[in-house]
PDB file of C-alpha atoms in Angstrom:
ATOM      1  CA  UNK A 500     -44.293   9.518  67.744  1.00  0.00           C
ATOM      2  CA  UNK A 501     -42.489   9.034  64.994  1.00  0.00           C
ATOM      3  CA  UNK A 502     -43.929   6.440  62.387  1.00  0.00           C
ATOM      4  CA  UNK A 503     -41.353   3.426  61.579  1.00  0.00           C
ATOM      5  CA  UNK A 504     -41.559   3.719  56.930  1.00  0.00           C
ATOM      6  CA  UNK A 505     -39.269   0.789  55.123  1.00  0.00           C
ATOM      7  CA  UNK A 506     -36.329   1.172  52.687  1.00  0.00           C
ATOM      8  CA  UNK A 507     -37.736  -0.523  49.719  1.00  0.00           C
ATOM      9  CA  UNK A 508     -35.514   0.582  47.778  1.00  0.00           C
ATOM     10  CA  UNK A 509     -34.050  -2.253  46.004  1.00  0.00           C
ATOM     11  CA  UNK A 510     -31.026  -4.455  47.705  1.00  0.00           C
ATOM     12  CA  UNK A 511     -28.866  -3.786  44.632  1.00  0.00           C
ATOM     13  CA  UNK A 512     -28.409   0.425  44.882  1.00  0.00           C
ATOM     14  CA  UNK A 513     -28.463   0.968  47.737  1.00  0.00           C
ATOM     15  CA  UNK A 514     -25.046   2.010  48.859  1.00  0.00           C
ATOM     16  CA  UNK A 515     -23.722   0.412  51.362  1.00  0.00           C
ATOM     17  CA  UNK A 516     -20.412  -1.430  51.015  1.00  0.00           C
ATOM     18  CA  UNK A 517     -20.817  -4.952  48.928  1.00  0.00           C
ATOM     19  CA  UNK A 518     -17.549  -8.080  48.278  1.00  0.00           C
ATOM     20  CA  UNK A 519     -15.604  -7.008  45.405  1.00  0.00           C
ATOM     21  CA  UNK A 520     -15.236  -9.780  43.209  1.00  0.00           C
ATOM     22  CA  UNK A 521     -12.495 -10.394  39.824  1.00  0.00           C
ATOM     23  CA  UNK A 522     -14.418 -10.844  37.283  1.00  0.00           C
ATOM     24  CA  UNK A 523     -12.421 -14.110  35.524  1.00  0.00           C
ATOM     25  CA  UNK A 524     -12.991 -16.416  32.967  1.00  0.00           C
ATOM     26  CA  UNK A 525     -16.393 -18.788  33.177  1.00  0.00           C
ATOM     27  CA  UNK A 526     -17.554 -17.175  36.506  1.00  0.00           C
ATOM     28  CA  UNK A 527     -21.241 -16.750  36.552  1.00  0.00           C
ATOM     29  CA  UNK A 528     -23.690 -14.008  37.763  1.00  0.00           C
ATOM     30  CA  UNK A 529     -26.882 -12.887  38.069  1.00  0.00           C
ATOM     31  CA  UNK A 530     -27.120  -8.694  36.593  1.00  0.00           C
ATOM     32  CA  UNK A 531     -29.095  -7.120  39.672  1.00  0.00           C
ATOM     33  CA  UNK A 532     -32.364  -5.496  38.377  1.00  0.00           C
ATOM     34  CA  UNK A 533     -32.583  -7.840  35.543  1.00  0.00           C
ATOM     35  CA  UNK A 534     -33.219 -11.726  34.620  1.00  0.00           C
ATOM     36  CA  UNK A 535     -29.663 -12.007  32.926  1.00  0.00           C
ATOM     37  CA  UNK A 536     -27.448 -14.786  34.364  1.00  0.00           C
ATOM     38  CA  UNK A 537     -24.111 -15.764  32.162  1.00  0.00           C
ATOM     39  CA  UNK A 538     -20.794 -17.261  32.827  1.00  0.00           C
ATOM     40  CA  UNK A 539     -17.949 -14.481  31.800  1.00  0.00           C
ATOM     41  CA  UNK A 540     -16.440 -13.959  28.680  1.00  0.00           C
ATOM     42  CA  UNK A 541     -14.469 -11.484  28.948  1.00  0.00           C
ATOM     43  CA  UNK A 542     -13.774  -7.681  30.659  1.00  0.00           C
ATOM     44  CA  UNK A 543     -11.713  -4.775  29.418  1.00  0.00           C
ATOM     45  CA  UNK A 544     -12.619  -0.963  29.424  1.00  0.00           C
ATOM     46  CA  UNK A 545     -14.635  -1.611  32.123  1.00  0.00           C
ATOM     47  CA  UNK A 546     -16.986  -3.012  30.946  1.00  0.00           C
ATOM     48  CA  UNK A 547     -18.189  -7.317  31.136  1.00  0.00           C
ATOM     49  CA  UNK A 548     -19.420  -9.653  28.058  1.00  0.00           C
ATOM     50  CA  UNK A 549     -21.550 -12.589  29.806  1.00  0.00           C
ATOM     51  CA  UNK A 550     -22.774 -15.333  27.948  1.00  0.00           C
ATOM     52  CA  UNK A 551     -26.262 -17.427  29.338  1.00  0.00           C
ATOM     53  CA  UNK A 552     -26.242 -21.093  28.791  1.00  0.00           C
ATOM     54  CA  UNK A 553     -28.136 -20.376  25.579  1.00  0.00           C
ATOM     55  CA  UNK A 554     -24.808 -18.201  24.024  1.00  0.00           C
ATOM     56  CA  UNK A 555     -26.239 -15.084  23.660  1.00  0.00           C
ATOM     57  CA  UNK A 556     -23.612 -11.805  24.709  1.00  0.00           C
ATOM     58  CA  UNK A 557     -23.800  -9.202  26.148  1.00  0.00           C
ATOM     59  CA  UNK A 558     -21.410  -6.224  27.380  1.00  0.00           C
ATOM     60  CA  UNK A 559     -22.284  -4.884  31.189  1.00  0.00           C
ATOM     61  CA  UNK A 560     -20.904  -2.363  32.656  1.00  0.00           C
ATOM     62  CA  UNK A 561     -18.604  -2.569  35.033  1.00  0.00           C
ATOM     63  CA  UNK A 562     -20.982  -0.923  37.952  1.00  0.00           C
ATOM     64  CA  UNK A 563     -20.802  -1.158  41.757  1.00  0.00           C
ATOM     65  CA  UNK A 564     -22.791  -3.868  42.990  1.00  0.00           C
ATOM     66  CA  UNK A 565     -24.504  -4.408  39.337  1.00  0.00           C
ATOM     67  CA  UNK A 566     -23.753  -8.375  40.221  1.00  0.00           C
ATOM     68  CA  UNK A 567     -25.416 -11.371  41.893  1.00  0.00           C
ATOM     69  CA  UNK A 568     -22.933 -14.250  42.808  1.00  0.00           C
ATOM     70  CA  UNK A 569     -24.547 -16.920  44.886  1.00  0.00           C
ATOM     71  CA  UNK A 570     -27.436 -15.195  46.302  1.00  0.00           C
ATOM     72  CA  UNK A 571     -25.346 -11.761  47.403  1.00  0.00           C
ATOM     73  CA  UNK A 572     -24.885  -8.671  45.338  1.00  0.00           C
ATOM     74  CA  UNK A 573     -21.450  -8.138  44.778  1.00  0.00           C
ATOM     75  CA  UNK A 574     -19.187  -5.707  42.168  1.00  0.00           C
ATOM     76  CA  UNK A 575     -17.491  -7.025  39.450  1.00  0.00           C
ATOM     77  CA  UNK A 576     -14.032  -5.236  39.723  1.00  0.00           C
ATOM     78  CA  UNK A 577     -11.622  -6.086  36.335  1.00  0.00           C
ATOM     79  CA  UNK A 578      -9.321  -9.726  37.026  1.00  0.00           C
ATOM     80  CA  UNK A 579      -5.639  -8.223  38.408  1.00  0.00           C
ATOM     81  CA  UNK A 580      -3.525 -10.250  36.143  1.00  0.00           C
ATOM     82  CA  UNK A 581      -3.935 -12.497  33.700  1.00  0.00           C
ATOM     83  CA  UNK A 582      -4.050 -16.654  34.133  1.00  0.00           C
ATOM     84  CA  UNK A 583      -0.842 -18.621  33.197  1.00  0.00           C
ATOM     85  CA  UNK A 584      -2.307 -20.292  31.378  1.00  0.00           C
ATOM     86  CA  UNK A 585      -6.229 -20.950  29.653  1.00  0.00           C
ATOM     87  CA  UNK A 586      -8.290 -22.925  32.035  1.00  0.00           C
ATOM     88  CA  UNK A 587     -10.657 -24.859  29.224  1.00  0.00           C
ATOM     89  CA  UNK A 588      -9.304 -25.654  25.758  1.00  0.00           C
ATOM     90  CA  UNK A 589     -11.281 -24.582  22.839  1.00  0.00           C
ATOM     91  CA  UNK A 590     -13.323 -27.545  23.462  1.00  0.00           C
ATOM     92  CA  UNK A 591     -14.297 -26.238  26.632  1.00  0.00           C
ATOM     93  CA  UNK A 592     -12.004 -29.030  28.773  1.00  0.00           C
ATOM     94  CA  UNK A 593     -10.326 -28.469  32.002  1.00  0.00           C
ATOM     95  CA  UNK A 594      -6.775 -27.727  30.405  1.00  0.00           C
ATOM     96  CA  UNK A 595      -4.135 -28.942  31.752  1.00  0.00           C
ATOM     97  CA  UNK A 596      -0.643 -27.470  31.290  1.00  0.00           C
ATOM     98  CA  UNK A 597       2.311 -29.226  29.843  1.00  0.00           C
ATOM     99  CA  UNK A 598       0.485 -32.344  29.036  1.00  0.00           C
ATOM    100  CA  UNK A 599       2.341 -34.185  26.550  1.00  0.00           C
ATOM    101  CA  UNK A 600       0.084 -35.419  23.391  1.00  0.00           C
ATOM    102  CA  UNK A 601      -0.865 -39.291  24.412  1.00  0.00           C
ATOM    103  CA  UNK A 602       0.510 -42.823  21.950  1.00  0.00           C
ATOM    104  CA  UNK A 603      -1.959 -42.601  19.197  1.00  0.00           C
ATOM    105  CA  UNK A 604      -4.572 -45.075  19.967  1.00  0.00           C
ATOM    106  CA  UNK A 605      -5.299 -47.649  17.806  1.00  0.00           C
ATOM    107  CA  UNK A 606      -9.177 -46.337  18.021  1.00  0.00           C
ATOM    108  CA  UNK A 607      -9.028 -43.649  15.351  1.00  0.00           C
ATOM    109  CA  UNK A 608     -12.700 -41.340  13.859  1.00  0.00           C
ATOM    110  CA  UNK A 609     -13.371 -41.022  10.156  1.00  0.00           C
ATOM    111  CA  UNK A 610     -15.085 -37.939   9.136  1.00  0.00           C
ATOM    112  CA  UNK A 611     -15.976 -37.277   6.143  1.00  0.00           C
ATOM    113  CA  UNK A 612     -14.077 -34.466   4.613  1.00  0.00           C
ATOM    114  CA  UNK A 613     -10.723 -31.545   4.962  1.00  0.00           C
ATOM    115  CA  UNK A 614     -12.868 -28.888   6.121  1.00  0.00           C
ATOM    116  CA  UNK A 615     -14.120 -31.257   8.504  1.00  0.00           C
ATOM    117  CA  UNK A 616     -11.617 -32.044   9.958  1.00  0.00           C
ATOM    118  CA  UNK A 617      -9.850 -29.029   9.999  1.00  0.00           C
ATOM    119  CA  UNK A 618     -12.597 -28.084  11.886  1.00  0.00           C
ATOM    120  CA  UNK A 619     -12.339 -31.055  14.856  1.00  0.00           C
ATOM    121  CA  UNK A 620      -8.832 -30.126  15.296  1.00  0.00           C
ATOM    122  CA  UNK A 621      -9.367 -26.766  15.516  1.00  0.00           C
ATOM    123  CA  UNK A 622     -12.372 -26.992  18.731  1.00  0.00           C
ATOM    124  CA  UNK A 623     -11.070 -30.688  19.920  1.00  0.00           C
ATOM    125  CA  UNK A 624      -6.637 -30.651  18.640  1.00  0.00           C
ATOM    126  CA  UNK A 625      -6.275 -30.588  22.287  1.00  0.00           C
ATOM    127  CA  UNK A 626      -8.347 -33.305  23.984  1.00  0.00           C
ATOM    128  CA  UNK A 627      -7.983 -35.069  21.133  1.00  0.00           C
ATOM    129  CA  UNK A 628      -3.468 -35.029  21.319  1.00  0.00           C
ATOM    130  CA  UNK A 629      -4.601 -35.593  25.629  1.00  0.00           C
ATOM    131  CA  UNK A 630      -6.679 -39.215  24.184  1.00  0.00           C
ATOM    132  CA  UNK A 631      -4.343 -40.248  22.169  1.00  0.00           C
ATOM    133  CA  UNK A 632      -6.878 -39.790  19.283  1.00  0.00           C
ATOM    134  CA  UNK A 633      -5.921 -39.422  15.393  1.00  0.00           C
ATOM    135  CA  UNK A 634      -8.848 -37.830  12.980  1.00  0.00           C
ATOM    136  CA  UNK A 635      -8.600 -38.939   9.053  1.00  0.00           C
ATOM    137  CA  UNK A 636     -10.783 -38.015   6.847  1.00  0.00           C
ATOM    138  CA  UNK A 637     -12.635 -39.405   4.478  1.00  0.00           C
ATOM    139  CA  UNK A 638     -14.055 -38.348   1.012  1.00  0.00           C
ATOM    140  CA  UNK A 639     -17.828 -39.137   1.546  1.00  0.00           C
ATOM    141  CA  UNK A 640     -19.500 -42.315   2.752  1.00  0.00           C
ATOM    142  CA  UNK A 641     -20.870 -44.091  -0.430  1.00  0.00           C
ATOM    143  CA  UNK A 642     -17.862 -46.585   0.445  1.00  0.00           C
ATOM    144  CA  UNK A 643     -17.637 -46.837   4.084  1.00  0.00           C
ATOM    145  CA  UNK A 644     -18.862 -50.238   4.443  1.00  0.00           C
ATOM    146  CA  UNK A 645     -15.100 -51.129   2.645  1.00  0.00           C
ATOM    147  CA  UNK A 646     -13.715 -48.252   4.733  1.00  0.00           C
ATOM    148  CA  UNK A 647     -15.054 -50.320   7.764  1.00  0.00           C
ATOM    149  CA  UNK A 648     -13.633 -53.503   6.240  1.00  0.00           C
ATOM    150  CA  UNK A 649     -10.960 -51.973   5.955  1.00  0.00           C
ATOM    151  CA  UNK A 650     -10.104 -50.927   9.252  1.00  0.00           C
ATOM    152  CA  UNK A 651     -11.073 -54.460  11.168  1.00  0.00           C
ATOM    153  CA  UNK A 652     -12.807 -52.669  14.909  1.00  0.00           C
ATOM    154  CA  UNK A 653     -12.288 -54.610  17.619  1.00  0.00           C
ATOM    155  CA  UNK A 654     -12.982 -53.924  20.880  1.00  0.00           C
ATOM    156  CA  UNK A 655      -8.902 -52.233  21.043  1.00  0.00           C
ATOM    157  CA  UNK A 656      -9.395 -50.285  17.641  1.00  0.00           C
ATOM    158  CA  UNK A 657     -13.391 -48.452  17.721  1.00  0.00           C
ATOM    159  CA  UNK A 658     -13.861 -46.301  14.945  1.00  0.00           C
ATOM    160  CA  UNK A 659     -16.454 -42.956  15.033  1.00  0.00           C
ATOM    161  CA  UNK A 660     -17.567 -41.995  12.396  1.00  0.00           C
ATOM    162  CA  UNK A 661     -19.251 -38.243  11.399  1.00  0.00           C
ATOM    163  CA  UNK A 662     -21.553 -38.329   8.805  1.00  0.00           C
ATOM    164  CA  UNK A 663     -23.401 -34.875   7.078  1.00  0.00           C
ATOM    165  CA  UNK A 664     -26.164 -35.162   6.715  1.00  0.00           C
ATOM    166  CA  UNK A 665     -27.839 -37.700   8.613  1.00  0.00           C
ATOM    167  CA  UNK A 666     -31.428 -37.607   7.565  1.00  0.00           C
ATOM    168  CA  UNK A 667     -33.580 -40.096   7.128  1.00  0.00           C
ATOM    169  CA  UNK A 668     -34.174 -41.345   4.353  1.00  0.00           C
ATOM    170  CA  UNK A 669     -30.920 -39.781   2.929  1.00  0.00           C
ATOM    171  CA  UNK A 670     -28.210 -42.257   1.059  1.00  0.00           C
ATOM    172  CA  UNK A 671     -26.512 -41.248   4.393  1.00  0.00           C
ATOM    173  CA  UNK A 672     -28.453 -43.079   6.783  1.00  0.00           C
ATOM    174  CA  UNK A 673     -29.049 -46.360   4.514  1.00  0.00           C
ATOM    175  CA  UNK A 674     -24.680 -46.527   4.285  1.00  0.00           C
ATOM    176  CA  UNK A 675     -24.477 -45.830   7.742  1.00  0.00           C
ATOM    177  CA  UNK A 676     -27.096 -47.674   7.754  1.00  0.00           C
ATOM    178  CA  UNK A 677     -25.217 -50.587   7.037  1.00  0.00           C
ATOM    179  CA  UNK A 678     -22.890 -50.316   9.456  1.00  0.00           C
ATOM    180  CA  UNK A 679     -23.687 -52.745  11.805  1.00  0.00           C
ATOM    181  CA  UNK A 680     -20.345 -53.449  14.292  1.00  0.00           C
ATOM    182  CA  UNK A 681     -20.097 -53.063  17.703  1.00  0.00           C
ATOM    183  CA  UNK A 682     -16.900 -51.292  17.457  1.00  0.00           C
ATOM    184  CA  UNK A 683     -18.268 -48.628  14.873  1.00  0.00           C
ATOM    185  CA  UNK A 684     -20.420 -46.068  15.821  1.00  0.00           C
ATOM    186  CA  UNK A 685     -21.998 -43.452  12.900  1.00  0.00           C
ATOM    187  CA  UNK A 686     -23.515 -40.434  13.378  1.00  0.00           C
ATOM    188  CA  UNK A 687     -23.657 -37.323  11.907  1.00  0.00           C
ATOM    189  CA  UNK A 688     -25.360 -33.866  12.026  1.00  0.00           C
ATOM    190  CA  UNK A 689     -27.991 -32.083   9.643  1.00  0.00           C
ATOM    191  CA  UNK A 690     -26.219 -30.359   8.025  1.00  0.00           C
ATOM    192  CA  UNK A 691     -25.168 -30.511   3.413  1.00  0.00           C
ATOM    193  CA  UNK A 692     -22.063 -29.556   4.344  1.00  0.00           C
ATOM    194  CA  UNK A 693     -19.887 -28.913   7.779  1.00  0.00           C
ATOM    195  CA  UNK A 694     -20.104 -25.497   6.845  1.00  0.00           C
ATOM    196  CA  UNK A 695     -23.667 -24.575   8.884  1.00  0.00           C
ATOM    197  CA  UNK A 696     -22.466 -25.800  12.142  1.00  0.00           C
ATOM    198  CA  UNK A 697     -20.508 -22.720  12.801  1.00  0.00           C
ATOM    199  CA  UNK A 698     -23.345 -20.720  14.428  1.00  0.00           C
ATOM    200  CA  UNK A 699     -23.856 -17.264  11.586  1.00  0.00           C
ATOM    201  CA  UNK A 700     -23.329 -14.974  14.432  1.00  0.00           C
ATOM    202  CA  UNK A 701     -19.794 -16.453  14.964  1.00  0.00           C
ATOM    203  CA  UNK A 702     -19.839 -14.754  10.878  1.00  0.00           C
ATOM    204  CA  UNK A 703     -21.959 -11.857  11.413  1.00  0.00           C
ATOM    205  CA  UNK A 704     -24.295 -12.561   9.546  1.00  0.00           C
ATOM    206  CA  UNK A 705     -28.180 -13.816  10.271  1.00  0.00           C
ATOM    207  CA  UNK A 706     -27.952 -17.017   9.174  1.00  0.00           C
ATOM    208  CA  UNK A 707     -27.110 -19.232   6.233  1.00  0.00           C
ATOM    209  CA  UNK A 708     -28.807 -19.072   3.091  1.00  0.00           C
ATOM    210  CA  UNK A 709     -30.603 -21.040   1.320  1.00  0.00           C
ATOM    211  CA  UNK A 710     -29.559 -22.491  -1.564  1.00  0.00           C
ATOM    212  CA  UNK A 711     -31.749 -24.528  -5.062  1.00  0.00           C
ATOM    213  CA  UNK A 712     -31.572 -27.436  -5.183  1.00  0.00           C
ATOM    214  CA  UNK A 713     -29.003 -29.301  -8.132  1.00  0.00           C
ATOM    215  CA  UNK A 714     -26.688 -25.364  -7.249  1.00  0.00           C
ATOM    216  CA  UNK A 715     -23.478 -26.630  -5.462  1.00  0.00           C
ATOM    217  CA  UNK A 716     -23.730 -26.019  -1.994  1.00  0.00           C
ATOM    218  CA  UNK A 717     -20.419 -23.589  -1.080  1.00  0.00           C
ATOM    219  CA  UNK A 718     -20.336 -21.307  -4.398  1.00  0.00           C
ATOM    220  CA  UNK A 719     -23.686 -20.284  -3.921  1.00  0.00           C
ATOM    221  CA  UNK A 720     -23.399 -19.055  -0.689  1.00  0.00           C
ATOM    222  CA  UNK A 721     -20.300 -17.207  -1.550  1.00  0.00           C
ATOM    223  CA  UNK A 722     -22.564 -15.830  -4.039  1.00  0.00           C
ATOM    224  CA  UNK A 723     -25.533 -15.047  -1.217  1.00  0.00           C
ATOM    225  CA  UNK A 724     -23.037 -13.554   0.710  1.00  0.00           C
ATOM    226  CA  UNK A 725     -21.263 -11.998  -2.134  1.00  0.00           C
ATOM    227  CA  UNK A 726     -17.826 -13.288  -0.785  1.00  0.00           C
ATOM    228  CA  UNK A 727     -14.956 -14.679  -3.762  1.00  0.00           C
ATOM    229  CA  UNK A 728     -16.349 -17.729  -5.843  1.00  0.00           C
ATOM    230  CA  UNK A 729     -13.218 -19.197  -4.394  1.00  0.00           C
ATOM    231  CA  UNK A 730     -15.114 -22.217  -1.443  1.00  0.00           C
ATOM    232  CA  UNK A 731     -11.499 -22.339  -0.679  1.00  0.00           C
ATOM    233  CA  UNK A 732     -11.302 -18.727   0.198  1.00  0.00           C
ATOM    234  CA  UNK A 733     -14.216 -19.095   2.638  1.00  0.00           C
ATOM    235  CA  UNK A 734     -13.613 -21.948   4.470  1.00  0.00           C
ATOM    236  CA  UNK A 735     -10.675 -19.516   5.501  1.00  0.00           C
ATOM    237  CA  UNK A 736     -12.708 -16.804   6.583  1.00  0.00           C
ATOM    238  CA  UNK A 737     -15.620 -19.679   8.027  1.00  0.00           C
ATOM    239  CA  UNK A 738     -12.319 -20.469  10.044  1.00  0.00           C
ATOM    240  CA  UNK A 739     -10.515 -18.539  11.539  1.00  0.00           C
ATOM    241  CA  UNK A 740     -14.682 -17.178  12.934  1.00  0.00           C
ATOM    242  CA  UNK A 741     -14.141 -20.129  15.090  1.00  0.00           C
ATOM    243  CA  UNK A 742     -12.136 -19.580  18.912  1.00  0.00           C
ATOM    244  CA  UNK A 743     -14.247 -22.250  20.585  1.00  0.00           C
ATOM    245  CA  UNK A 744     -17.805 -24.893  20.933  1.00  0.00           C
ATOM    246  CA  UNK A 745     -19.955 -21.609  21.496  1.00  0.00           C
ATOM    247  CA  UNK A 746     -19.513 -20.939  17.488  1.00  0.00           C
ATOM    248  CA  UNK A 747     -20.757 -24.017  16.837  1.00  0.00           C
ATOM    249  CA  UNK A 748     -24.119 -25.813  16.383  1.00  0.00           C
ATOM    250  CA  UNK A 749     -25.412 -27.711  20.001  1.00  0.00           C
ATOM    251  CA  UNK A 750     -26.048 -30.772  17.357  1.00  0.00           C
ATOM    252  CA  UNK A 751     -22.017 -30.590  16.007  1.00  0.00           C
ATOM    253  CA  UNK A 752     -20.661 -30.780  19.204  1.00  0.00           C
ATOM    254  CA  UNK A 753     -22.399 -33.286  20.574  1.00  0.00           C
ATOM    255  CA  UNK A 754     -22.221 -35.773  17.838  1.00  0.00           C
ATOM    256  CA  UNK A 755     -18.272 -34.881  18.369  1.00  0.00           C
ATOM    257  CA  UNK A 756     -18.358 -35.230  22.217  1.00  0.00           C
ATOM    258  CA  UNK A 757     -20.489 -38.290  21.264  1.00  0.00           C
ATOM    259  CA  UNK A 758     -16.983 -40.348  19.123  1.00  0.00           C
ATOM    260  CA  UNK A 759     -14.519 -39.533  21.440  1.00  0.00           C
ATOM    261  CA  UNK A 760     -16.289 -41.127  24.470  1.00  0.00           C
ATOM    262  CA  UNK A 761     -17.013 -44.143  22.655  1.00  0.00           C
ATOM    263  CA  UNK A 762     -13.399 -44.581  20.368  1.00  0.00           C
ATOM    264  CA  UNK A 763     -11.783 -43.712  24.758  1.00  0.00           C
ATOM    265  CA  UNK A 764     -13.963 -46.146  25.999  1.00  0.00           C
ATOM    266  CA  UNK A 765     -11.879 -49.065  28.407  1.00  0.00           C
TER     267      UNK A 765
END
């Protein structure tokens, strides 16, 4: 009598046919035989790019039985056609094709400078227009108390403020603490400048350089990275590498989302 010998070949290596699934954007799969799990961000030239929950991206070949979806082994295929419209905005929100901009609310979001405003517009612009939220910028926060008084916030006209370098003991933290209106929310990020809220990986650098105290930070960054000392051109380069929320640090993402929720709350 022939002794039974179980097939110990991993399921993902077996030759039987498995379902084929189009590698559409945002589809979440595991890579068979590994512990890597991520969402589809690109599919081209026989490969698929996945991004895990930490923002790490890896490229894998579209091999038969190469992925696991909802616990079942599948073969990923290239999408048959591109979607008619993007599924999500740059901020990760569901896109609303054909949506018109809402009439501007009385509430506002203030940011410290032009670069902050341009970065917010690049990632959250579609969302802000649908919600009717206008972003304006200040030249620093020294006059924040006076600005808030002039704005005259109220339940139907809330004010959100995003502050650079909002860390304990800083000048910015003392100014922020002096604003006590329940219709004003002041939040901030820990970075010296909003440039640092862009992930180094988006720019192809290992990390933002350390700039000695007393030296202009933007100029110091340009010098350390070997960029021309034209901070305006440098910022345009940085901004051009931001295509979605995935290119920004979570510290900034959370604060901006918090401000949008605050000024749009019923």
